[in-house]
Tab-separated table of C-alpha atoms and ligand atoms in Angstrom:
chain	number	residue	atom	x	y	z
A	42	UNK	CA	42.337	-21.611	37.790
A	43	UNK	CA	39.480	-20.324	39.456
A	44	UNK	CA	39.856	-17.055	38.214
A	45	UNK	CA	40.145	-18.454	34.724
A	46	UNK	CA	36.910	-19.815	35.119
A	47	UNK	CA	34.949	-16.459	36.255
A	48	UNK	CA	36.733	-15.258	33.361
A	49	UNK	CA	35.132	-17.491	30.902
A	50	UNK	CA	31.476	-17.131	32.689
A	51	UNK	CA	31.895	-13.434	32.149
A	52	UNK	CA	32.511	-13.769	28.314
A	53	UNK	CA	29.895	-16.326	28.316
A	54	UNK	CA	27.399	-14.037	29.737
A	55	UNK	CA	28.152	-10.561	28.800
A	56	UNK	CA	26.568	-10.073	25.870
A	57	UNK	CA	23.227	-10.706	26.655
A	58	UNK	CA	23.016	-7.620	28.555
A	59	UNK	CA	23.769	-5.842	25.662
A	60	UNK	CA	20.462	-5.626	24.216
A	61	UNK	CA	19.722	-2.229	22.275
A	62	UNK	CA	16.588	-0.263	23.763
A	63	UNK	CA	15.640	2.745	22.033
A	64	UNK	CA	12.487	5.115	23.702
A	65	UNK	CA	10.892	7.578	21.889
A	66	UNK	CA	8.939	9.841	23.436
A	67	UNK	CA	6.147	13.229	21.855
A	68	UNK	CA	3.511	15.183	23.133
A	69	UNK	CA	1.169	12.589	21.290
A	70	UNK	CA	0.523	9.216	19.944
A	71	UNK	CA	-1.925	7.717	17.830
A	72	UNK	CA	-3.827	4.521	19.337
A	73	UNK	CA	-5.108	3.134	15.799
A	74	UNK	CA	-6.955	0.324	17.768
A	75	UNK	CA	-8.379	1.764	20.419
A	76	UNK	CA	-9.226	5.033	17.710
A	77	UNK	CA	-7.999	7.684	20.419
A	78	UNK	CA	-4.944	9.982	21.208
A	79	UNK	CA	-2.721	8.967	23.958
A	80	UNK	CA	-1.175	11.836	25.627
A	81	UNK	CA	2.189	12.177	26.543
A	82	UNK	CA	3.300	9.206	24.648
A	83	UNK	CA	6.184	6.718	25.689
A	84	UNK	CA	7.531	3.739	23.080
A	85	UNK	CA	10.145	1.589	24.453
A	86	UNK	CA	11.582	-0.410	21.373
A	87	UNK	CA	14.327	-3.366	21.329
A	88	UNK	CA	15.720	-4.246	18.508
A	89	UNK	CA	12.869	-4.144	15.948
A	90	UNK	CA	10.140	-4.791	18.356
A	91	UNK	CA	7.905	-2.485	20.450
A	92	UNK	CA	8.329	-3.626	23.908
A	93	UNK	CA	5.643	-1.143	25.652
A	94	UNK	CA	3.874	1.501	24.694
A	95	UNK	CA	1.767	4.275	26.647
A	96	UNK	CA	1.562	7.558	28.424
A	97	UNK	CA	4.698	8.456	30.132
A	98	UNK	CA	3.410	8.006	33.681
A	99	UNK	CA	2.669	4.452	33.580
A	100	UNK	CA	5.702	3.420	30.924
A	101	UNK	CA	8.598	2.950	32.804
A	102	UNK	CA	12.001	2.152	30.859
A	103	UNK	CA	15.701	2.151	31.859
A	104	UNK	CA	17.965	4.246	32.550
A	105	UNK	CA	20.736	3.679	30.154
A	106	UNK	CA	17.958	3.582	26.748
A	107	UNK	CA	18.736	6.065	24.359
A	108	UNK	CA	15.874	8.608	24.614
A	109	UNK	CA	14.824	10.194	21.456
A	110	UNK	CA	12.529	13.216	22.759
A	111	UNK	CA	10.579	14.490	19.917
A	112	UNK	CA	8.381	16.963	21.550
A	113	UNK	CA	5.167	18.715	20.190
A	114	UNK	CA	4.755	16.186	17.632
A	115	UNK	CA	2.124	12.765	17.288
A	116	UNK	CA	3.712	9.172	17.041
A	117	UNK	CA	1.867	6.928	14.377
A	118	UNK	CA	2.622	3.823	13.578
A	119	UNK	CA	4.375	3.220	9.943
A	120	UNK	CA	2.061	4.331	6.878
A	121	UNK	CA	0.952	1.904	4.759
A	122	UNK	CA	-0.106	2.334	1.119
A	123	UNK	CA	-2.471	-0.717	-0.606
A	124	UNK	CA	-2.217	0.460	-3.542
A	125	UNK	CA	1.197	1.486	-5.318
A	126	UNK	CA	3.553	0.788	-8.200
A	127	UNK	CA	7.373	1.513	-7.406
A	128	UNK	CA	8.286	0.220	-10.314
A	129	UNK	CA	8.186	2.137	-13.448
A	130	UNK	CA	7.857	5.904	-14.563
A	131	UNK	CA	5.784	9.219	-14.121
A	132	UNK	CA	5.242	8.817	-18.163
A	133	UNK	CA	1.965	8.144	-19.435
A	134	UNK	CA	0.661	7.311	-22.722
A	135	UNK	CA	3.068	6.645	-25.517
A	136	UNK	CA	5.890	8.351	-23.740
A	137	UNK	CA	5.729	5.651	-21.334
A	138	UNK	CA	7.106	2.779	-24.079
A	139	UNK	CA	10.543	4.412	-24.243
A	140	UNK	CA	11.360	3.553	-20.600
A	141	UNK	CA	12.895	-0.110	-20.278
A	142	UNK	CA	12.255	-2.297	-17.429
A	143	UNK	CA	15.719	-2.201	-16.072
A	144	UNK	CA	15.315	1.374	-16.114
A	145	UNK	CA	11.767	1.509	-14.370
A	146	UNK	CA	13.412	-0.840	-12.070
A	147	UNK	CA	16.255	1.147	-11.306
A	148	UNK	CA	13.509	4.406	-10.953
A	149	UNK	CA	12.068	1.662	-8.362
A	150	UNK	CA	15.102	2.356	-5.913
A	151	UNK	CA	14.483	5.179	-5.768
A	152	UNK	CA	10.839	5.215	-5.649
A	153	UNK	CA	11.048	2.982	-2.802
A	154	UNK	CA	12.806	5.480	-1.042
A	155	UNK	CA	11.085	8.431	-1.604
A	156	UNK	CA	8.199	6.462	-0.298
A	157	UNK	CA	9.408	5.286	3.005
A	158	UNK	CA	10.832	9.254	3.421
A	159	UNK	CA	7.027	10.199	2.774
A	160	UNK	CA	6.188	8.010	6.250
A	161	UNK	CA	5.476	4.675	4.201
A	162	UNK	CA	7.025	1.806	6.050
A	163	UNK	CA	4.828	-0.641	4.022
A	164	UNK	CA	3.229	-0.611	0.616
A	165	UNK	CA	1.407	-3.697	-1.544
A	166	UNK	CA	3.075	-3.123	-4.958
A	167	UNK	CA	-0.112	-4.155	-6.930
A	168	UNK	CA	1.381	-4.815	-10.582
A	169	UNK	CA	5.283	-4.981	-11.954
A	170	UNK	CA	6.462	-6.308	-15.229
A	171	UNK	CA	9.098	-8.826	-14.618
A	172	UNK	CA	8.737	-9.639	-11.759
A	173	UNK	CA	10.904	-6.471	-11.081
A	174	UNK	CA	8.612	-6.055	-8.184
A	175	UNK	CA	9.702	-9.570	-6.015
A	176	UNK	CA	13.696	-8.546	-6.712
A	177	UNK	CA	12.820	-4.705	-5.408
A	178	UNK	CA	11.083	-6.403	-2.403
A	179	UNK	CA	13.905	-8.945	-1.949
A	180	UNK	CA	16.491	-6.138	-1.700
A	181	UNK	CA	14.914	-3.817	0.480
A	182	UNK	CA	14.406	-6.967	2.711
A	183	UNK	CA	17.709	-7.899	2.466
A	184	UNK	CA	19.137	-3.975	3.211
A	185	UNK	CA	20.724	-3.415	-0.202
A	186	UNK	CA	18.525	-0.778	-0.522
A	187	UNK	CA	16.117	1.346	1.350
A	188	UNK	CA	12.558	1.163	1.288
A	189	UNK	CA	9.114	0.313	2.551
A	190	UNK	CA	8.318	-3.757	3.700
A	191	UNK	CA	7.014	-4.680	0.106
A	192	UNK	CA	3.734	-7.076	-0.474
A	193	UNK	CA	3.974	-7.733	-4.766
A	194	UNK	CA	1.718	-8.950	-7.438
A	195	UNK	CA	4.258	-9.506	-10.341
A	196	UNK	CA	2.406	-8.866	-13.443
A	197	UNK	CA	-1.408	-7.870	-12.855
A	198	UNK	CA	-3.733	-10.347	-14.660
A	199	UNK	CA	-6.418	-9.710	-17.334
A	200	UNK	CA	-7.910	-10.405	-20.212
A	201	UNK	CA	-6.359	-9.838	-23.779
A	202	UNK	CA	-6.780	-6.218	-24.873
A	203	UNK	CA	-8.730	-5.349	-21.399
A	204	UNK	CA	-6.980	-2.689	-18.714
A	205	UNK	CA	-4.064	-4.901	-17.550
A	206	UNK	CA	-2.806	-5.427	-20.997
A	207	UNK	CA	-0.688	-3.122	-22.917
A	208	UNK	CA	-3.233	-1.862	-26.056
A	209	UNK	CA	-0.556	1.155	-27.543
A	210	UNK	CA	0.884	-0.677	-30.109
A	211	UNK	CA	-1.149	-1.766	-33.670
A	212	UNK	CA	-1.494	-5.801	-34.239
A	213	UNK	CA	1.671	-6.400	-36.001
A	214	UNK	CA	3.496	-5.853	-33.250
A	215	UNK	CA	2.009	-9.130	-31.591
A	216	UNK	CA	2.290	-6.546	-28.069
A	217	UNK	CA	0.931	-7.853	-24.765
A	218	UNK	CA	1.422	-7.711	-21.176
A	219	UNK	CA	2.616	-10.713	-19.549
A	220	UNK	CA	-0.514	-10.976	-17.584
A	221	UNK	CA	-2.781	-12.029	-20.071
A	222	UNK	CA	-4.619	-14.583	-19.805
A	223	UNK	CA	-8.478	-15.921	-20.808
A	224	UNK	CA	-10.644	-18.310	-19.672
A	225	UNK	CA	-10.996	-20.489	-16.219
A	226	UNK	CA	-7.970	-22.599	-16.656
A	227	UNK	CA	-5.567	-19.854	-17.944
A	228	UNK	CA	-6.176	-17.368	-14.929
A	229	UNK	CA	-5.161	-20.353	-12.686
A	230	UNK	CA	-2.060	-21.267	-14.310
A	231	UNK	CA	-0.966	-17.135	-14.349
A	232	UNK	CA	-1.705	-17.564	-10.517
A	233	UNK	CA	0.474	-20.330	-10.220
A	234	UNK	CA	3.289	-18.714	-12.245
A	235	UNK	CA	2.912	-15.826	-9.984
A	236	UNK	CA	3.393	-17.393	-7.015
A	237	UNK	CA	6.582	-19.802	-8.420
A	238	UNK	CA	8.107	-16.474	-8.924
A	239	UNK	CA	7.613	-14.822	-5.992
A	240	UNK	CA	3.989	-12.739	-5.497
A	241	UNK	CA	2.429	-12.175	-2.430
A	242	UNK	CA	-0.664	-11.227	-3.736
A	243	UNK	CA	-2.391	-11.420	-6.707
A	244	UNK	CA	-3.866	-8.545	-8.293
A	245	UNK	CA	-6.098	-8.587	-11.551
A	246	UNK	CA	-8.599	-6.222	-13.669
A	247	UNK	CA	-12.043	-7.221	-13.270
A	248	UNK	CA	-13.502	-3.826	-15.476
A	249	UNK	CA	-11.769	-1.248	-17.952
A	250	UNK	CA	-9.575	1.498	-17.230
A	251	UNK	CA	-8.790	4.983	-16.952
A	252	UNK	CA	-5.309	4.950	-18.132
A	253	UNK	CA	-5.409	2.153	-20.491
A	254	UNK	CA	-5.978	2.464	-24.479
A	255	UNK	CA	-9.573	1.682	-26.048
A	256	UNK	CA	-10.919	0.290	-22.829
A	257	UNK	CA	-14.180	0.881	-21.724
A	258	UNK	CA	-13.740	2.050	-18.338
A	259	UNK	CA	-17.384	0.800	-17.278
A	260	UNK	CA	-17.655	-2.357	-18.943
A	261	UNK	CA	-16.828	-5.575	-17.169
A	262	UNK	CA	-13.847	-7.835	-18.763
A	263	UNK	CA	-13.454	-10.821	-16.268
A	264	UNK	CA	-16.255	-13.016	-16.360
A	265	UNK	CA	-17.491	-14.141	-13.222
A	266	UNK	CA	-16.663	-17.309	-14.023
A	267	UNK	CA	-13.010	-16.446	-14.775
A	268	UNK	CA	-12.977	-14.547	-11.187
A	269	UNK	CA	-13.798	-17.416	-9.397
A	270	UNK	CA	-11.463	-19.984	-10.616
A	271	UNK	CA	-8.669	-17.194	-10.247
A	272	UNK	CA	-9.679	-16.124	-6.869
A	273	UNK	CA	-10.400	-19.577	-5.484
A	274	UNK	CA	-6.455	-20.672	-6.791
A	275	UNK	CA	-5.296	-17.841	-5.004
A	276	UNK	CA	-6.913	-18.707	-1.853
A	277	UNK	CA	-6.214	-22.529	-1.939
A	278	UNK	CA	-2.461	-21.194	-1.815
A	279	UNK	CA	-2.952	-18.894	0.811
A	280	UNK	CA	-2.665	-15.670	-1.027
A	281	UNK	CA	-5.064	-12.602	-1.396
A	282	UNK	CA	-6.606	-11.012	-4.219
A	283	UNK	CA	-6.639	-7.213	-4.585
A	284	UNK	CA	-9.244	-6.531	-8.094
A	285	UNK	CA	-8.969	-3.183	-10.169
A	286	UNK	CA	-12.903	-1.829	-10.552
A	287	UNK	CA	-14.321	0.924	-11.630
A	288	UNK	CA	-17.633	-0.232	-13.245
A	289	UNK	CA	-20.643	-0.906	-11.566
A	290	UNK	CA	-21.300	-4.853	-12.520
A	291	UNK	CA	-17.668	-5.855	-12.376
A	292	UNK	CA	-17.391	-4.493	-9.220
A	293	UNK	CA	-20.159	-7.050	-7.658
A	294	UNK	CA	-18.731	-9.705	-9.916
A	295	UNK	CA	-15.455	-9.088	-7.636
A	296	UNK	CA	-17.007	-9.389	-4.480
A	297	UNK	CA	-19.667	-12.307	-5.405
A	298	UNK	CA	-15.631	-14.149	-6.676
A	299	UNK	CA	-14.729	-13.427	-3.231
A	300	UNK	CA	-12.028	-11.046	-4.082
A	301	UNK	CA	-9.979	-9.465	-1.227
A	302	UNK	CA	-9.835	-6.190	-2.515
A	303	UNK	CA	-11.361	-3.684	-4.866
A	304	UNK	CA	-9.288	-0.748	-6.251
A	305	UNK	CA	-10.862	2.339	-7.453
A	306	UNK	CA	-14.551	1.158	-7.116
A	307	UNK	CA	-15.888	4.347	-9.390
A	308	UNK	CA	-18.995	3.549	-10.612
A	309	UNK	CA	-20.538	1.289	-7.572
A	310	UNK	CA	-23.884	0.790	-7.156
A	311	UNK	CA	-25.739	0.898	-3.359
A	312	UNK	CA	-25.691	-3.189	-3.688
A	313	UNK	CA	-22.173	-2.920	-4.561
A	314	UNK	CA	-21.553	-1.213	-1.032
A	315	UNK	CA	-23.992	-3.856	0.607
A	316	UNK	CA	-22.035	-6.966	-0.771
A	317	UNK	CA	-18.922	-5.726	0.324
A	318	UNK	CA	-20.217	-4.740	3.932
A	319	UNK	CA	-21.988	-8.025	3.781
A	320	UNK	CA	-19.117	-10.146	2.660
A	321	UNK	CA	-16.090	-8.114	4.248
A	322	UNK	CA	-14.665	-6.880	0.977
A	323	UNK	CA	-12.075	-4.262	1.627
A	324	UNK	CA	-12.171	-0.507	-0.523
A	325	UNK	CA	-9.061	0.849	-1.451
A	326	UNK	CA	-9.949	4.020	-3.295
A	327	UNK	CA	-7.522	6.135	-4.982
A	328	UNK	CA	-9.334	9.683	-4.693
A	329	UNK	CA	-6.664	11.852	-4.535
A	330	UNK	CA	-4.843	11.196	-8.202
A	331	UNK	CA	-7.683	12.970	-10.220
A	332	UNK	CA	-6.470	15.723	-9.789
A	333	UNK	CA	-3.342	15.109	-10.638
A	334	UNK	CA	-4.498	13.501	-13.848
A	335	UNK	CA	-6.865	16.194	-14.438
A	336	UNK	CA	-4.148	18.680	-13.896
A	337	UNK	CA	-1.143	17.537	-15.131
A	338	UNK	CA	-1.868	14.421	-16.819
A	339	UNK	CA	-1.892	15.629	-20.487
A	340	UNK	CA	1.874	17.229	-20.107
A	341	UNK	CA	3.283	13.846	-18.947
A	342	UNK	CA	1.495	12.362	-21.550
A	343	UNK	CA	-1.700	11.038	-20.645
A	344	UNK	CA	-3.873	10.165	-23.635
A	345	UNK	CA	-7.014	12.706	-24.955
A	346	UNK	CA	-9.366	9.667	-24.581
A	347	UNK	CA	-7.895	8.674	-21.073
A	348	UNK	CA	-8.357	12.269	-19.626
A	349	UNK	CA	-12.326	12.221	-20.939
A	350	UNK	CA	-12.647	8.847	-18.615
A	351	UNK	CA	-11.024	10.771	-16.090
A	352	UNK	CA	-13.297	13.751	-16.109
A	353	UNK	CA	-16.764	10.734	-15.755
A	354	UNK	CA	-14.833	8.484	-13.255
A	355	UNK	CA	-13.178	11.373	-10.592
A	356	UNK	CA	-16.092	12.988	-9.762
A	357	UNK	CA	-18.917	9.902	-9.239
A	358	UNK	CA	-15.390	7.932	-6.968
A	359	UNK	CA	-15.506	10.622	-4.470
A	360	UNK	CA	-19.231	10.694	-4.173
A	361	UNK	CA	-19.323	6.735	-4.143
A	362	UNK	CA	-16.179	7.015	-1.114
A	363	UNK	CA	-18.673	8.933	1.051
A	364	UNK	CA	-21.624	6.614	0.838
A	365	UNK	CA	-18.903	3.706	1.201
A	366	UNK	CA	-17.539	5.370	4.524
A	367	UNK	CA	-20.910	5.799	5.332
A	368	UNK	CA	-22.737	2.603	4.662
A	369	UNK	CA	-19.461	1.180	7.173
A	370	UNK	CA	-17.113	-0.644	4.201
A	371	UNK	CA	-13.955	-1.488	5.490
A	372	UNK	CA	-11.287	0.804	3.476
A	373	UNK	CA	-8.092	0.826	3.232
A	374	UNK	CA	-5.760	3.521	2.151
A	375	UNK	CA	-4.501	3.309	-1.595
A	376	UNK	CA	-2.877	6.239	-3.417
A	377	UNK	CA	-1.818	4.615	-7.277
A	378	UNK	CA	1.004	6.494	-6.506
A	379	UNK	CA	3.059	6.224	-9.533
A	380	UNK	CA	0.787	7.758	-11.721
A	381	UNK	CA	1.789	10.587	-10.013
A	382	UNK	CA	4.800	10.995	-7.962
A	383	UNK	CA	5.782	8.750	-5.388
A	384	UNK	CA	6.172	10.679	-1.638
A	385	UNK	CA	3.212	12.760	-2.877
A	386	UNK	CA	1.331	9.930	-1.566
A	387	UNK	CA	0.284	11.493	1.965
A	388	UNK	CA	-1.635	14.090	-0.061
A	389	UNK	CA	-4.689	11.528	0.073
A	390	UNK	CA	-5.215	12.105	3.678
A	391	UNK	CA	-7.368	15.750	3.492
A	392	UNK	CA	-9.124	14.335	0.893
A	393	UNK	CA	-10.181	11.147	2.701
A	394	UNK	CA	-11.361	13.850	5.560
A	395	UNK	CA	-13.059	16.162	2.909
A	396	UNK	CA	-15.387	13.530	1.615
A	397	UNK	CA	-16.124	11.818	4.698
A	398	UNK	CA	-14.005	9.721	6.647
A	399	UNK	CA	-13.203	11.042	10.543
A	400	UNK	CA	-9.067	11.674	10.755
A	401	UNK	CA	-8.700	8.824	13.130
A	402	UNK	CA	-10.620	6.467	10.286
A	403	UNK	CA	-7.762	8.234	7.596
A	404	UNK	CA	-5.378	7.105	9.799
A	405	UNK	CA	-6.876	3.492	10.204
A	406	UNK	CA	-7.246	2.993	6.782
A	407	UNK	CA	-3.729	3.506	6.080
A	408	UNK	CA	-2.588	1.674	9.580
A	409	UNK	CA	-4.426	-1.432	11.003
A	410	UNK	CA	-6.759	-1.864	8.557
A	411	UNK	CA	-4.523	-2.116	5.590
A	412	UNK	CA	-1.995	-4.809	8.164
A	413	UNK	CA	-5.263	-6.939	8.776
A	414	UNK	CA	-6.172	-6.715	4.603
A	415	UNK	CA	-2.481	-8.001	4.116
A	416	UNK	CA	-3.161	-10.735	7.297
A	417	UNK	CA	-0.036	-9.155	9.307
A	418	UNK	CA	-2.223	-7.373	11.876
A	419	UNK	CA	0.013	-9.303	14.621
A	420	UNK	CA	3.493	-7.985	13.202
A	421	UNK	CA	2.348	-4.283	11.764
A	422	UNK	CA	-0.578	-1.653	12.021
A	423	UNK	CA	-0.866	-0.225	15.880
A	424	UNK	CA	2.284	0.863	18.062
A	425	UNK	CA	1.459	-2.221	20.549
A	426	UNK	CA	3.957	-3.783	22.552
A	427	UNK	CA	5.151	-7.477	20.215
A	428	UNK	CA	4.378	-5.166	16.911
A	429	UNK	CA	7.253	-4.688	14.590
A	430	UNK	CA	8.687	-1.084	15.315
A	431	UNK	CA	7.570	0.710	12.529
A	432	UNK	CA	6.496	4.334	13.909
A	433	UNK	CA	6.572	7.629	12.402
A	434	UNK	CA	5.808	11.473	13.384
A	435	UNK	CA	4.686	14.540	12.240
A	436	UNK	CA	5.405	17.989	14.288
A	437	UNK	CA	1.983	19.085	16.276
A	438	UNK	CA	-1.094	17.110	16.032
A	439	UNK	CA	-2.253	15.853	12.536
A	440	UNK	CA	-5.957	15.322	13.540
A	441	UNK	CA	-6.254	18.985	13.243
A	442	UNK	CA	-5.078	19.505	10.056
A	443	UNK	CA	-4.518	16.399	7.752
A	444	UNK	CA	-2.315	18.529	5.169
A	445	UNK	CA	0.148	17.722	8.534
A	446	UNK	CA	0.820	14.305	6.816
A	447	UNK	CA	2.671	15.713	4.008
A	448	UNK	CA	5.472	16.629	6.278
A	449	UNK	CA	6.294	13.463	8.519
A	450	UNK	CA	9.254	14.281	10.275
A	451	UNK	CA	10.712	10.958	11.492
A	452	UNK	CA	10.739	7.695	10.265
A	453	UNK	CA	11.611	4.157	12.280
A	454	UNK	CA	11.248	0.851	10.303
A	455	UNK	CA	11.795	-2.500	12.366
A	456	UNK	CA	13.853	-0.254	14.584
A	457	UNK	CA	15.616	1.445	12.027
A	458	UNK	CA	15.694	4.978	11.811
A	459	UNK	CA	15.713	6.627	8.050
A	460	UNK	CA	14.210	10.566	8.677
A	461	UNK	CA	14.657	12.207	12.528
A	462	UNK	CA	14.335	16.239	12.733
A	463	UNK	CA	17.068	17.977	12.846
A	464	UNK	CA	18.361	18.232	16.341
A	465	UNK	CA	17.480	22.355	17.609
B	709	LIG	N1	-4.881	3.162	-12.715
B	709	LIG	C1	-6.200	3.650	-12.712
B	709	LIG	C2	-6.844	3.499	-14.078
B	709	LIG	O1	-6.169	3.694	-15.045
B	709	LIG	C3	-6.206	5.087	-12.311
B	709	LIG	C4	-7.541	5.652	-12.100
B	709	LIG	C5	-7.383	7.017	-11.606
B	709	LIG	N2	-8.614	7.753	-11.468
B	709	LIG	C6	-9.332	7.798	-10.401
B	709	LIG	N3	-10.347	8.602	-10.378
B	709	LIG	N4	-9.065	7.105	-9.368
B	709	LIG	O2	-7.989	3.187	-14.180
């Protein structure tokens, strides 16, 4: 009897020494908070939290965890990307109506993937037909597939004929995106659908477009009006609002709304920059993708009149990124990858460093500042001990040499591992 008894105590208990502890440990680490390099770096992770982090002399662990020793290499936490769209195709123009939404949401798998290979453990998905986005989000959450932690607009909202409709097809076809919508009232019921069917964020075109058909790229479409009764439903339901701007009065439109975010921000003016230093307004500016529009835009089928945009808007972004960085506007990294491939995203990094930003600010844009945008700067951002245990690596140290962040070498998501080097 009484050993029958120990015997059930033992079952009882066992398994709660079982808890899985993984340690990685590199050469280096990235301390996104503190904006410094920790050397000889030491992550303890349970399950899919961080448990401790620091240098190796003063971050002790046990003796049974399963060491993953990674050597001359930097320890980041997860990538994350503002500004994406998994869902769709690399064709542009009229090529891009022949692609269904099943398919682009089938090219979304493995877009997703690609992406969270490319060091990506997060990405806001600003703009999906279908609300293909929330089921891609749903499923990576869920492990049926692979990918990045999503944050998803469904369809981006705008006005009728503006950038976030579809303009490619002549007026009998009765054509538009399903994010239409005009006037104070309308914008707050497309909010509302949005949210019954599953967005996280809302995302909406305050100004014309680059890649869209017989839109101004300049000119303002959203009145302010409109921006304020969409932006104030958003927030009454707890949601942010990310805005697509390139031109210079749309943009301060945005901000004066209270928008979240503006994408792009082109053409800004120097009281552009001082509202959104003034009011908080996050930057997520695409600068890398020119020159993939510039240089291979026309083969995949980006429009003659969409390329001439290009040529105005590429050139005045960059120079209005370094006053931005200067004049102390939060940013946040955001690629528009899609409009180019997805894993190419990383390829934004050197040119964040070329026109201004310090490699540690690269790094912050795409880490802690872009988890406190999305209001999960508790659960994501920094490798800190309670922090989801999203960390990835690049071989040697990237602050040298940004171009480093188009090779990230391993990748852990909530404790998962999906990319490790090959063992020597
Ligand atoms: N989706 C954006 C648009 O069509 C892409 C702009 C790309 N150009 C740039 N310089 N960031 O307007």
């Amino acid at each position: 009897m009484k050993k029958l008894i120990s015997l059930v105590c033992l079952l009882h208990f066992t398994p709660i020494a079982f808890a899985s502890t993984t340690v990685l440990t590199a050469d280096r680490m990235v301390d996104v908070e503190a904006g410094k390099i920790v050397k000889n770096a030491v992550v303890v992770i349970e399950n899919d939290k961080i448990i401790a982090a620091g240098q190796a002399s003063v971050t002790p662990y046990a003796q049974d965890a399963k060491v993953i020793a990674l050597g001359d290499a930097t320890l980041m936490p997860g990538l994350v990307d503002m500004h994406v769209h998994l869902v769709g195709s690399n064709m542009h123009g009229y090529n891009s109506l022949s692609v269904s939404l099943p398919r682009a949401t089938i090219n979304g798998v493995q877009n997703a993937e690609r992406t969270l290979l490319a060091g990506f453990t997060t990405v806001r998905n600003v703009g999906a037909e279908g609300f293909a986005d929330v089921a891609l989000r749903d499923a990576i959450n869920d492990g049926t597939v692979p990918g990045p932690r999503m944050f998803v607009a469904g369809p981006s909202l705008g006005v009728t004929g503006g950038h976030c409709d579809d303009n490619l097809l002549p007026y009998e076809y009765q054509h538009f995106s399903e994010g239409v919508a005009d006037g104070p009232w309308e914008v707050r019921k497309a909010v509302r659908r949005n949210i019954k069917y599953g967005a996280d964020v809302i995302k909406f075109c305050a100004t014309g477009g680059v890649l869209s058909k017989g839109t101004k790229v300049g000119a303002q479409q959203y009145t302010l009006e409109e921006m304020q009764s969409l932006v104030s439903e958003a927030h009454l339901r707890g949601l942010t609002v990310a805005t697509h701007a390139h031109g210079t009065s749309g943009i301060k439109d945005a901000i004066r709304a209270g928008v979240d975010s503006v994408e792009h921000v082109s053409l800004v003016d120097d009281e552009g920059i001082r509202l959104a230093v003034k009011n908080g307004t996050y930057f997520s500016m695409d600068i890398y993708v020119t020159e993939y529009i510039l240089g291979e835009g026309a083969k995949a089928g980006i429009l003659e009149e969409s390329l001439a945009k290009e040529r105005i808007v590429g050139k005045t972004q960059r120079e209005a990124f370094t006053k931005a960085v200067k004049a102390g506007v939060n940013m946040v990294f955001g690629s528009d990858a899609g409009v180019y491939p997805h894993g190419d995203n990383p390829k934004q990094f050197s040119r964040m460093v070329q026109f201004g930003m310090s490699p540690i600010q690269a790094l912050q844009a795409a880490t802690i500042n872009a988890a406190t945008l999305l209001k999960k700067q508790l659960e994501l951002g920094s490798i800190s001990p309670g922090k989801l245990a999203d960390i990835v690596a690049v071989a040697g140290n990237p602050l040298d040499d940004m171009t480093k962040m188009e090779q990230i070498s391993f990748v852990m998501k909530g404790g998962e591992i999906f990319k490790a080097p090959v063992a020597p």
